[in-house]
Amino acid sequence: MTLEDLAADCWRLLAAAPGDRGSPLRTPVLATGGAQARTVVLRAADAAARTLTIFTDLRSSKAAQLAGDPGACMVFYDPASGVQLRAWGAAALHSGDAVARACWDAAPAVTRRPYLSAPGPGLPLDRPGSGLPDLADDLEPGYAHFLVVRVTVSRLEWLRLEPTGNLSARFDWPDGGKFSATWIVP
Ligand SMILES: Cc1cc2nc3c(=O)[nH]c(=O)nc-3n(C[C@H](O)[C@H](O)[C@H](O)COP(=O)(O)O)c2cc1C
Protein backbone atom coordinates (compact mmCIF):
# COMPACT_ATOMS: atom_id res chain seq x y z
CA MET A 1 0.00 0.00 0.00
CA THR A 2 1.30 3.47 -0.87
CA LEU A 3 1.27 6.32 1.61
CA GLU A 4 -1.27 8.11 -0.61
CA ASP A 5 -3.58 5.05 -0.48
CA LEU A 6 -3.15 4.89 3.29
CA ALA A 7 -4.04 8.58 3.70
CA ALA A 8 -7.17 8.02 1.59
CA ASP A 9 -8.02 4.97 3.73
CA CYS A 10 -7.72 7.03 6.92
CA TRP A 11 -10.17 9.60 5.57
CA ARG A 12 -12.54 6.81 4.46
CA LEU A 13 -12.51 5.43 8.02
CA LEU A 14 -13.18 8.89 9.47
CA ALA A 15 -15.94 9.66 6.97
CA ALA A 16 -17.74 6.40 7.78
CA ALA A 17 -17.65 6.87 11.56
CA PRO A 18 -20.39 9.50 12.12
CA GLY A 19 -23.00 7.26 10.48
CA ASP A 20 -21.97 4.14 12.41
CA ARG A 21 -23.24 4.28 15.99
CA GLY A 22 -21.21 1.15 16.88
CA SER A 23 -17.91 2.54 15.63
CA PRO A 24 -15.35 3.49 18.28
CA LEU A 25 -14.08 6.06 15.79
CA ARG A 26 -17.36 7.96 16.30
CA THR A 27 -16.30 9.05 19.80
CA PRO A 28 -12.79 10.51 19.65
CA VAL A 29 -11.04 12.47 22.36
CA LEU A 30 -10.72 16.17 21.59
CA ALA A 31 -7.69 17.87 23.16
CA THR A 32 -7.37 21.63 23.41
CA GLY A 33 -4.72 23.93 24.87
CA GLY A 34 -3.57 23.62 28.47
CA ALA A 35 -3.81 19.80 28.72
CA GLN A 36 -7.61 19.71 28.41
CA ALA A 37 -9.24 16.63 26.87
CA ARG A 38 -12.70 15.09 26.62
CA THR A 39 -14.72 12.58 24.60
CA VAL A 40 -16.88 14.02 21.83
CA VAL A 41 -19.07 12.69 19.02
CA LEU A 42 -17.67 13.06 15.52
CA ARG A 43 -20.54 14.53 13.51
CA ALA A 44 -18.88 14.72 10.08
CA ALA A 45 -15.57 14.11 8.34
CA ASP A 46 -14.95 15.60 4.91
CA ALA A 47 -11.94 14.16 3.10
CA ALA A 48 -11.94 16.79 0.33
CA ALA A 49 -12.03 19.73 2.74
CA ARG A 50 -9.96 17.81 5.36
CA THR A 51 -12.37 18.82 8.10
CA LEU A 52 -13.65 17.08 11.22
CA THR A 53 -16.84 18.45 12.78
CA ILE A 54 -18.18 18.20 16.30
CA PHE A 55 -21.00 19.95 18.17
CA THR A 56 -20.72 21.51 21.59
CA ASP A 57 -22.21 24.10 23.91
CA LEU A 58 -21.04 27.67 23.43
CA ARG A 59 -20.91 27.96 27.25
CA SER A 60 -18.54 24.97 27.69
CA SER A 61 -14.90 25.15 28.75
CA LYS A 62 -13.77 23.75 25.43
CA ALA A 63 -15.54 26.56 23.55
CA ALA A 64 -13.66 29.17 25.61
CA GLN A 65 -10.37 27.31 25.18
CA LEU A 66 -10.78 27.11 21.39
CA ALA A 67 -11.81 30.75 21.17
CA GLY A 68 -8.50 31.62 22.88
CA ASP A 69 -6.39 29.12 20.95
CA PRO A 70 -7.82 27.31 17.90
CA GLY A 71 -5.20 24.54 18.05
CA ALA A 72 -6.88 21.15 18.51
CA CYS A 73 -5.94 17.49 18.42
CA MET A 74 -8.43 14.64 17.99
CA VAL A 75 -7.49 11.09 18.94
CA PHE A 76 -9.34 8.05 17.60
CA TYR A 77 -8.76 4.39 18.47
CA ASP A 78 -10.35 1.27 17.04
CA PRO A 79 -9.47 -1.71 19.29
CA ALA A 80 -10.71 -4.25 16.72
CA SER A 81 -8.15 -3.18 14.11
CA GLY A 82 -5.58 -1.78 16.54
CA VAL A 83 -5.60 1.49 14.60
CA GLN A 84 -5.04 4.86 16.24
CA LEU A 85 -5.51 8.11 14.32
CA ARG A 86 -4.34 11.45 15.66
CA ALA A 87 -5.47 14.57 13.80
CA TRP A 88 -4.13 18.06 14.47
CA GLY A 89 -5.51 21.28 13.11
CA ALA A 90 -7.11 24.65 13.64
CA ALA A 91 -10.71 24.87 14.82
CA ALA A 92 -13.21 27.24 13.23
CA LEU A 93 -16.12 28.09 15.53
CA HIS A 94 -19.61 28.49 14.10
CA SER A 95 -22.52 29.83 16.13
CA GLY A 96 -25.51 31.69 14.79
CA ASP A 97 -24.23 31.46 11.21
CA ALA A 98 -25.24 29.46 8.14
CA VAL A 99 -23.06 26.49 9.14
CA ALA A 100 -24.57 26.33 12.64
CA ARG A 101 -28.10 26.73 11.30
CA ALA A 102 -27.68 23.92 8.74
CA CYS A 103 -26.21 21.54 11.37
CA TRP A 104 -28.92 22.45 13.91
CA ASP A 105 -31.76 21.96 11.45
CA ALA A 106 -30.37 18.56 10.39
CA ALA A 107 -29.77 17.33 13.96
CA PRO A 108 -32.32 15.05 15.64
CA ALA A 109 -34.13 16.26 18.77
CA VAL A 110 -31.95 14.09 21.03
CA THR A 111 -28.89 16.01 19.79
CA ARG A 112 -30.52 19.45 20.14
CA ARG A 113 -32.10 18.95 23.58
CA PRO A 114 -28.94 19.23 25.77
CA TYR A 115 -28.49 22.86 24.65
CA LEU A 116 -31.49 23.81 26.82
CA SER A 117 -29.51 23.06 29.98
CA ALA A 118 -29.46 25.66 32.72
CA PRO A 119 -27.47 27.17 34.29
CA GLY A 120 -24.95 25.83 31.76
CA PRO A 121 -22.23 23.18 31.36
CA GLY A 122 -19.73 22.86 34.20
CA LEU A 123 -21.68 24.99 36.67
CA PRO A 124 -22.54 23.60 40.13
CA LEU A 125 -25.92 22.07 41.03
CA ASP A 126 -27.13 21.50 44.58
CA ARG A 127 -28.43 18.01 43.66
CA PRO A 128 -27.79 15.44 40.88
CA GLY A 129 -29.41 16.57 37.65
CA SER A 130 -29.10 17.12 33.92
CA GLY A 131 -29.96 20.81 34.10
CA LEU A 132 -32.66 20.16 31.50
CA PRO A 133 -36.28 21.28 31.81
CA ASP A 134 -38.76 18.43 32.40
CA LEU A 135 -40.92 19.23 29.43
CA ALA A 136 -39.61 21.05 26.41
CA ASP A 137 -41.37 20.75 23.10
CA ASP A 138 -39.65 23.84 21.77
CA LEU A 139 -35.95 23.10 21.37
CA GLU A 140 -35.23 26.29 19.41
CA PRO A 141 -34.08 28.34 22.47
CA GLY A 142 -31.14 25.92 22.70
CA TYR A 143 -29.86 27.18 19.36
CA ALA A 144 -28.40 30.22 21.16
CA HIS A 145 -25.97 27.82 22.91
CA PHE A 146 -25.20 25.61 19.91
CA LEU A 147 -21.63 25.66 18.61
CA VAL A 148 -20.23 23.80 15.62
CA VAL A 149 -16.49 23.18 15.87
CA ARG A 150 -14.88 22.40 12.54
CA VAL A 151 -11.22 21.41 12.61
CA THR A 152 -9.23 21.70 9.39
CA VAL A 153 -6.66 18.93 9.65
CA SER A 154 -3.08 19.90 8.83
CA ARG A 155 -1.44 16.74 10.19
CA LEU A 156 -2.70 13.17 10.56
CA GLU A 157 -0.83 10.28 12.11
CA TRP A 158 -1.82 6.67 11.58
CA LEU A 159 -0.59 3.91 13.90
CA ARG A 160 -1.43 0.20 13.68
CA LEU A 161 -0.54 -2.23 16.42
CA GLU A 162 1.05 -5.36 14.95
CA PRO A 163 2.41 -8.40 16.83
CA THR A 164 5.41 -8.37 14.50
CA GLY A 165 6.10 -4.67 15.03
CA ASN A 166 3.82 -1.65 15.03
CA LEU A 167 3.58 0.53 11.93
CA SER A 168 3.04 4.26 11.68
CA ALA A 169 2.79 7.00 9.07
CA ARG A 170 2.48 10.76 9.15
CA PHE A 171 0.61 12.93 6.63
CA ASP A 172 0.98 16.70 6.38
CA TRP A 173 -1.11 19.26 4.56
CA PRO A 174 0.74 22.50 5.34
CA ASP A 175 -1.07 25.80 4.89
CA GLY A 176 -0.63 26.70 1.23
CA GLY A 177 1.99 23.95 0.91
CA LYS A 178 2.21 20.56 -0.73
CA PHE A 179 0.92 17.31 0.78
CA SER A 180 3.73 15.20 2.20
CA ALA A 181 3.75 11.78 3.78
CA THR A 182 6.29 9.54 5.45
CA TRP A 183 6.51 6.29 7.34
CA ILE A 184 7.67 6.91 10.88
CA VAL A 185 8.95 4.82 13.76
CA PRO A 186 5.85 4.19 15.86
C1 LIG B 1 -19.49 9.21 24.63
C2 LIG B 1 -19.46 10.69 24.93
C3 LIG B 1 -19.73 11.59 23.93
C4 LIG B 1 -19.72 12.95 24.19
N1 LIG B 1 -19.97 13.80 23.16
C5 LIG B 1 -19.89 15.13 23.37
C6 LIG B 1 -20.05 16.04 22.27
O1 LIG B 1 -20.27 15.65 21.12
N2 LIG B 1 -19.97 17.36 22.55
C7 LIG B 1 -19.72 17.84 23.81
O2 LIG B 1 -19.65 19.06 23.98
N3 LIG B 1 -19.55 17.01 24.85
C8 LIG B 1 -19.62 15.67 24.66
N4 LIG B 1 -19.43 14.81 25.71
C9 LIG B 1 -19.16 15.38 27.07
C10 LIG B 1 -17.69 15.82 27.14
O3 LIG B 1 -16.84 14.68 27.19
C11 LIG B 1 -17.40 16.72 28.34
O4 LIG B 1 -17.65 16.04 29.53
C12 LIG B 1 -18.24 18.01 28.31
O5 LIG B 1 -18.45 18.47 27.00
C13 LIG B 1 -17.53 19.13 29.09
O6 LIG B 1 -16.25 19.33 28.53
P1 LIG B 1 -15.43 20.70 28.69
O7 LIG B 1 -15.68 21.17 30.09
O8 LIG B 1 -14.03 20.34 28.43
O9 LIG B 1 -15.97 21.68 27.68
C14 LIG B 1 -19.43 13.43 25.48
C15 LIG B 1 -19.14 12.52 26.49
C16 LIG B 1 -19.16 11.18 26.22
C17 LIG B 1 -18.84 10.20 27.34
Tab-separated table of C-alpha atoms and ligand atoms in Angstrom:
chain	number	residue	atom	x	y	z
A	1	MET	CA	0.000	0.000	0.000
A	2	THR	CA	1.304	3.466	-0.869
A	3	LEU	CA	1.272	6.324	1.613
A	4	GLU	CA	-1.275	8.109	-0.610
A	5	ASP	CA	-3.580	5.049	-0.477
A	6	LEU	CA	-3.147	4.886	3.288
A	7	ALA	CA	-4.044	8.581	3.698
A	8	ALA	CA	-7.171	8.025	1.593
A	9	ASP	CA	-8.016	4.968	3.727
A	10	CYS	CA	-7.722	7.033	6.916
A	11	TRP	CA	-10.173	9.598	5.566
A	12	ARG	CA	-12.541	6.806	4.461
A	13	LEU	CA	-12.507	5.434	8.018
A	14	LEU	CA	-13.182	8.889	9.473
A	15	ALA	CA	-15.940	9.663	6.969
A	16	ALA	CA	-17.742	6.398	7.776
A	17	ALA	CA	-17.653	6.870	11.560
A	18	PRO	CA	-20.393	9.501	12.120
A	19	GLY	CA	-23.004	7.262	10.481
A	20	ASP	CA	-21.971	4.142	12.406
A	21	ARG	CA	-23.239	4.275	15.991
A	22	GLY	CA	-21.210	1.155	16.876
A	23	SER	CA	-17.906	2.537	15.629
A	24	PRO	CA	-15.354	3.490	18.281
A	25	LEU	CA	-14.084	6.061	15.788
A	26	ARG	CA	-17.362	7.956	16.298
A	27	THR	CA	-16.302	9.048	19.798
A	28	PRO	CA	-12.786	10.509	19.650
A	29	VAL	CA	-11.039	12.474	22.357
A	30	LEU	CA	-10.716	16.167	21.591
A	31	ALA	CA	-7.692	17.871	23.155
A	32	THR	CA	-7.374	21.626	23.409
A	33	GLY	CA	-4.721	23.934	24.875
A	34	GLY	CA	-3.565	23.621	28.475
A	35	ALA	CA	-3.806	19.803	28.718
A	36	GLN	CA	-7.611	19.710	28.412
A	37	ALA	CA	-9.242	16.633	26.869
A	38	ARG	CA	-12.701	15.090	26.623
A	39	THR	CA	-14.718	12.582	24.603
A	40	VAL	CA	-16.883	14.017	21.827
A	41	VAL	CA	-19.075	12.689	19.025
A	42	LEU	CA	-17.670	13.058	15.522
A	43	ARG	CA	-20.543	14.525	13.511
A	44	ALA	CA	-18.879	14.721	10.082
A	45	ALA	CA	-15.575	14.110	8.344
A	46	ASP	CA	-14.952	15.603	4.913
A	47	ALA	CA	-11.942	14.161	3.099
A	48	ALA	CA	-11.943	16.787	0.335
A	49	ALA	CA	-12.035	19.730	2.743
A	50	ARG	CA	-9.961	17.807	5.358
A	51	THR	CA	-12.366	18.819	8.102
A	52	LEU	CA	-13.655	17.081	11.223
A	53	THR	CA	-16.844	18.454	12.780
A	54	ILE	CA	-18.183	18.203	16.304
A	55	PHE	CA	-21.004	19.945	18.168
A	56	THR	CA	-20.725	21.505	21.585
A	57	ASP	CA	-22.206	24.097	23.908
A	58	LEU	CA	-21.041	27.665	23.426
A	59	ARG	CA	-20.912	27.961	27.249
A	60	SER	CA	-18.544	24.969	27.687
A	61	SER	CA	-14.898	25.150	28.750
A	62	LYS	CA	-13.765	23.747	25.431
A	63	ALA	CA	-15.536	26.563	23.551
A	64	ALA	CA	-13.662	29.170	25.612
A	65	GLN	CA	-10.374	27.308	25.178
A	66	LEU	CA	-10.783	27.109	21.394
A	67	ALA	CA	-11.813	30.752	21.171
A	68	GLY	CA	-8.505	31.617	22.879
A	69	ASP	CA	-6.385	29.120	20.950
A	70	PRO	CA	-7.819	27.312	17.904
A	71	GLY	CA	-5.200	24.541	18.047
A	72	ALA	CA	-6.877	21.151	18.511
A	73	CYS	CA	-5.942	17.490	18.419
A	74	MET	CA	-8.430	14.645	17.990
A	75	VAL	CA	-7.489	11.094	18.945
A	76	PHE	CA	-9.345	8.053	17.603
A	77	TYR	CA	-8.758	4.391	18.471
A	78	ASP	CA	-10.348	1.271	17.041
A	79	PRO	CA	-9.469	-1.705	19.286
A	80	ALA	CA	-10.707	-4.251	16.717
A	81	SER	CA	-8.155	-3.179	14.109
A	82	GLY	CA	-5.582	-1.780	16.543
A	83	VAL	CA	-5.597	1.492	14.595
A	84	GLN	CA	-5.041	4.863	16.242
A	85	LEU	CA	-5.508	8.106	14.320
A	86	ARG	CA	-4.337	11.454	15.656
A	87	ALA	CA	-5.467	14.567	13.802
A	88	TRP	CA	-4.133	18.060	14.469
A	89	GLY	CA	-5.513	21.279	13.106
A	90	ALA	CA	-7.113	24.652	13.643
A	91	ALA	CA	-10.706	24.868	14.815
A	92	ALA	CA	-13.210	27.239	13.226
A	93	LEU	CA	-16.124	28.088	15.534
A	94	HIS	CA	-19.608	28.492	14.097
A	95	SER	CA	-22.518	29.826	16.126
A	96	GLY	CA	-25.512	31.687	14.795
A	97	ASP	CA	-24.231	31.463	11.214
A	98	ALA	CA	-25.237	29.461	8.144
A	99	VAL	CA	-23.056	26.486	9.139
A	100	ALA	CA	-24.566	26.335	12.641
A	101	ARG	CA	-28.101	26.730	11.305
A	102	ALA	CA	-27.677	23.917	8.744
A	103	CYS	CA	-26.215	21.541	11.375
A	104	TRP	CA	-28.918	22.450	13.912
A	105	ASP	CA	-31.760	21.963	11.445
A	106	ALA	CA	-30.369	18.561	10.387
A	107	ALA	CA	-29.768	17.332	13.964
A	108	PRO	CA	-32.320	15.045	15.644
A	109	ALA	CA	-34.130	16.261	18.774
A	110	VAL	CA	-31.951	14.094	21.025
A	111	THR	CA	-28.893	16.011	19.794
A	112	ARG	CA	-30.521	19.455	20.140
A	113	ARG	CA	-32.102	18.953	23.583
A	114	PRO	CA	-28.938	19.234	25.768
A	115	TYR	CA	-28.488	22.857	24.653
A	116	LEU	CA	-31.485	23.807	26.817
A	117	SER	CA	-29.512	23.059	29.979
A	118	ALA	CA	-29.457	25.661	32.720
A	119	PRO	CA	-27.471	27.167	34.285
A	120	GLY	CA	-24.946	25.834	31.764
A	121	PRO	CA	-22.229	23.178	31.360
A	122	GLY	CA	-19.726	22.858	34.197
A	123	LEU	CA	-21.677	24.993	36.674
A	124	PRO	CA	-22.538	23.596	40.125
A	125	LEU	CA	-25.924	22.074	41.027
A	126	ASP	CA	-27.129	21.498	44.584
A	127	ARG	CA	-28.432	18.008	43.661
A	128	PRO	CA	-27.787	15.443	40.883
A	129	GLY	CA	-29.410	16.566	37.653
A	130	SER	CA	-29.098	17.119	33.918
A	131	GLY	CA	-29.961	20.809	34.100
A	132	LEU	CA	-32.659	20.159	31.498
A	133	PRO	CA	-36.279	21.281	31.808
A	134	ASP	CA	-38.757	18.426	32.405
A	135	LEU	CA	-40.921	19.227	29.430
A	136	ALA	CA	-39.610	21.053	26.412
A	137	ASP	CA	-41.374	20.753	23.096
A	138	ASP	CA	-39.645	23.836	21.774
A	139	LEU	CA	-35.949	23.103	21.374
A	140	GLU	CA	-35.234	26.290	19.415
A	141	PRO	CA	-34.084	28.341	22.471
A	142	GLY	CA	-31.143	25.919	22.698
A	143	TYR	CA	-29.861	27.180	19.356
A	144	ALA	CA	-28.397	30.218	21.159
A	145	HIS	CA	-25.968	27.820	22.905
A	146	PHE	CA	-25.197	25.606	19.909
A	147	LEU	CA	-21.635	25.664	18.607
A	148	VAL	CA	-20.231	23.801	15.619
A	149	VAL	CA	-16.491	23.184	15.872
A	150	ARG	CA	-14.875	22.403	12.542
A	151	VAL	CA	-11.219	21.409	12.606
A	152	THR	CA	-9.226	21.698	9.392
A	153	VAL	CA	-6.665	18.931	9.645
A	154	SER	CA	-3.083	19.897	8.835
A	155	ARG	CA	-1.444	16.738	10.194
A	156	LEU	CA	-2.696	13.171	10.564
A	157	GLU	CA	-0.827	10.278	12.113
A	158	TRP	CA	-1.822	6.668	11.581
A	159	LEU	CA	-0.587	3.908	13.899
A	160	ARG	CA	-1.434	0.196	13.676
A	161	LEU	CA	-0.537	-2.226	16.423
A	162	GLU	CA	1.054	-5.358	14.953
A	163	PRO	CA	2.408	-8.400	16.834
A	164	THR	CA	5.413	-8.370	14.504
A	165	GLY	CA	6.098	-4.670	15.034
A	166	ASN	CA	3.819	-1.651	15.034
A	167	LEU	CA	3.583	0.531	11.930
A	168	SER	CA	3.040	4.261	11.678
A	169	ALA	CA	2.785	6.998	9.068
A	170	ARG	CA	2.482	10.761	9.145
A	171	PHE	CA	0.607	12.930	6.629
A	172	ASP	CA	0.977	16.696	6.381
A	173	TRP	CA	-1.114	19.257	4.561
A	174	PRO	CA	0.744	22.496	5.342
A	175	ASP	CA	-1.068	25.800	4.887
A	176	GLY	CA	-0.630	26.696	1.231
A	177	GLY	CA	1.989	23.946	0.910
A	178	LYS	CA	2.214	20.565	-0.734
A	179	PHE	CA	0.920	17.307	0.780
A	180	SER	CA	3.734	15.201	2.201
A	181	ALA	CA	3.750	11.779	3.775
A	182	THR	CA	6.294	9.545	5.452
A	183	TRP	CA	6.506	6.288	7.338
A	184	ILE	CA	7.668	6.907	10.877
A	185	VAL	CA	8.952	4.820	13.756
A	186	PRO	CA	5.849	4.188	15.864
B	1	LIG	C1	-19.486	9.211	24.632
B	1	LIG	C2	-19.456	10.691	24.933
B	1	LIG	C3	-19.734	11.586	23.932
B	1	LIG	C4	-19.718	12.950	24.186
B	1	LIG	N1	-19.970	13.804	23.161
B	1	LIG	C5	-19.887	15.132	23.373
B	1	LIG	C6	-20.053	16.038	22.273
B	1	LIG	O1	-20.267	15.648	21.122
B	1	LIG	N2	-19.967	17.361	22.546
B	1	LIG	C7	-19.718	17.840	23.810
B	1	LIG	O2	-19.647	19.057	23.975
B	1	LIG	N3	-19.550	17.009	24.853
B	1	LIG	C8	-19.624	15.669	24.661
B	1	LIG	N4	-19.431	14.807	25.706
B	1	LIG	C9	-19.159	15.376	27.065
B	1	LIG	C10	-17.686	15.816	27.136
B	1	LIG	O3	-16.840	14.675	27.188
B	1	LIG	C11	-17.404	16.721	28.339
B	1	LIG	O4	-17.651	16.040	29.531
B	1	LIG	C12	-18.236	18.013	28.312
B	1	LIG	O5	-18.454	18.469	27.002
B	1	LIG	C13	-17.534	19.131	29.086
B	1	LIG	O6	-16.251	19.330	28.534
B	1	LIG	P1	-15.432	20.703	28.689
B	1	LIG	O7	-15.677	21.171	30.090
B	1	LIG	O8	-14.025	20.336	28.426
B	1	LIG	O9	-15.971	21.677	27.682
B	1	LIG	C14	-19.434	13.432	25.480
B	1	LIG	C15	-19.138	12.521	26.487
B	1	LIG	C16	-19.162	11.176	26.220
B	1	LIG	C17	-18.845	10.203	27.342
